[in-house]
Amino acid sequence: MAVLDESLVDWIRERAEALDTRADEGDGLLARLAQSGLFAAGTPGSAVRVVAALAEHSLSAAFVFWAQRAFMECLLASPNRELAARLMPDLQQGRLAGAPGLSNAMKFLGGLDRLRTSFTTGPGGVRLHGAVPWASNLRRQGFVAAIAAGDAQGDNPAVFAVPHDAQGLRRTPDLELLALRGTNTAALHLDEVPVEESWQLHPQARVFLPAIRPVFVGLQCGLGLGLARASLRAAREALAGAQSAELAALESATQDLDAALLAGLDGGRLRERPRELLELRLRMVEMAADAVRLELQALGGRALLGSEGRDFARRSREAAFLNVVTPTVVQLRKDLAKLC
């Protein structure tokens, strides 16, 4: 059974280039994904299939799905069941965008950056200060962002959900990205943003974020998996029946990665074996890069022609983007070194 319905595939294909290069094309994407019922995917394994299927046609579409699903995973893991019950219906229907603005916090916990947000405690809750340098799915029609903030000493971070209309919260214009422009990616500035206790996702980020990280990272593996499939398919078509041992080997590797992800996420194996998960995540980036390289070699000079090479050019930009998605390649290698 196809993971995506044909009408959605056609819709994405028609807009793949625009979703990658134009910020205004992202406003209707979330609602269109929800219209196809994609956010009802139950297990992490089924969600990975959706990510990969979307990434075959547009990494922007896949990344927006990932962001929405990642925020939903934050709610599912939160002890704040009232907040989850309140927000989940609108998230599933695409009426509300979920932004996991936790990249800086994940780097902070990994020793790669300082935490750029803080909170002070007062009557009725806390007030947030600072900035989130990078967050995606900040849809202007309405979003809620997951943000980790530390106390005045920069320690004891907690995780909060912050709605787009909170007083003192400012969304910047979209970042001038070289790819994935349709993902509503911007920065957030927080100036004395009041947050009531009912919006707290977890009081201890050092407990909460490591617990949700395996699902975050596992779902991300679908990004490179789908991109690799698309490039390998294009390469095989360009070869027009000619044999390539390297192409066949990489096609087999994508199947192995797919099987390892589905079994490992749904069975709990990858949660219990962080090294294996991080190795799969790093392999995802390398696999996508190898597939795009093979596509270029198969296309030859046609890859540089605007009419024939447009999809290749987009996929090459998408493959570069995978290197800097948190956890970045640098962070992955550092974390793997710690686990040796």
CSV table of N, CA and C in Angstrom, one decimal, residues 17-18 26 42 47 51 59 65 118 128 191 257-258 260 279 290 303 323:
chain,number,residue,atom,x,y,z
A,17,GLU,N,10.1,22.6,-6.3
A,17,GLU,CA,11.1,23.6,-6.5
A,17,GLU,C,10.8,24.9,-5.7
A,18,ALA,N,9.5,25.2,-5.8
A,18,ALA,CA,9.1,26.5,-5.0
A,18,ALA,C,9.2,26.3,-3.5
A,26,GLY,N,5.4,27.9,1.7
A,26,GLY,CA,5.3,27.0,2.9
A,26,GLY,C,4.0,27.2,3.6
A,42,GLY,N,0.6,6.3,13.7
A,42,GLY,CA,0.7,5.9,15.1
A,42,GLY,C,2.1,5.7,15.6
A,47,ALA,N,5.7,6.6,11.1
A,47,ALA,CA,6.0,8.0,10.9
A,47,ALA,C,7.3,8.1,10.1
A,51,VAL,N,8.0,10.2,6.6
A,51,VAL,CA,9.1,11.1,6.3
A,51,VAL,C,9.8,10.7,5.1
A,59,LEU,N,12.3,17.5,0.3
A,59,LEU,CA,12.8,17.5,1.6
A,59,LEU,C,12.1,18.6,2.5
A,65,PHE,N,6.8,17.9,8.0
A,65,PHE,CA,6.2,16.8,8.7
A,65,PHE,C,7.0,16.4,10.0
A,118,SER,N,16.7,31.9,28.9
A,118,SER,CA,16.7,31.8,30.4
A,118,SER,C,15.3,32.2,30.9
A,128,LEU,N,10.3,34.3,30.2
A,128,LEU,CA,11.4,33.8,29.3
A,128,LEU,C,12.2,35.0,28.7
A,191,ASP,N,11.3,38.5,25.0
A,191,ASP,CA,11.6,39.6,25.9
A,191,ASP,C,10.5,39.6,27.0
A,257,LEU,N,18.9,0.0,5.8
A,257,LEU,CA,18.6,1.1,6.7
A,257,LEU,C,17.2,1.2,7.0
A,258,ASP,N,16.3,1.1,6.0
A,258,ASP,CA,14.9,1.1,6.2
A,258,ASP,C,14.4,0.0,7.2
A,260,ALA,N,16.3,-1.6,9.4
A,260,ALA,CA,16.8,-1.4,10.8
A,260,ALA,C,16.1,-0.3,11.5
A,279,GLU,N,24.8,6.0,14.7
A,279,GLU,CA,25.5,5.5,13.5
A,279,GLU,C,24.6,5.5,12.3
A,290,ASP,N,26.1,10.2,-1.1
A,290,ASP,CA,26.6,9.3,-2.1
A,290,ASP,C,25.6,9.1,-3.2
A,303,ALA,N,23.1,17.3,-15.9
A,303,ALA,CA,22.8,17.8,-14.6
A,303,ALA,C,23.0,19.3,-14.5
A,323,ASN,N,23.5,17.9,6.6
A,323,ASN,CA,24.7,18.0,7.4
A,323,ASN,C,24.6,18.9,8.6
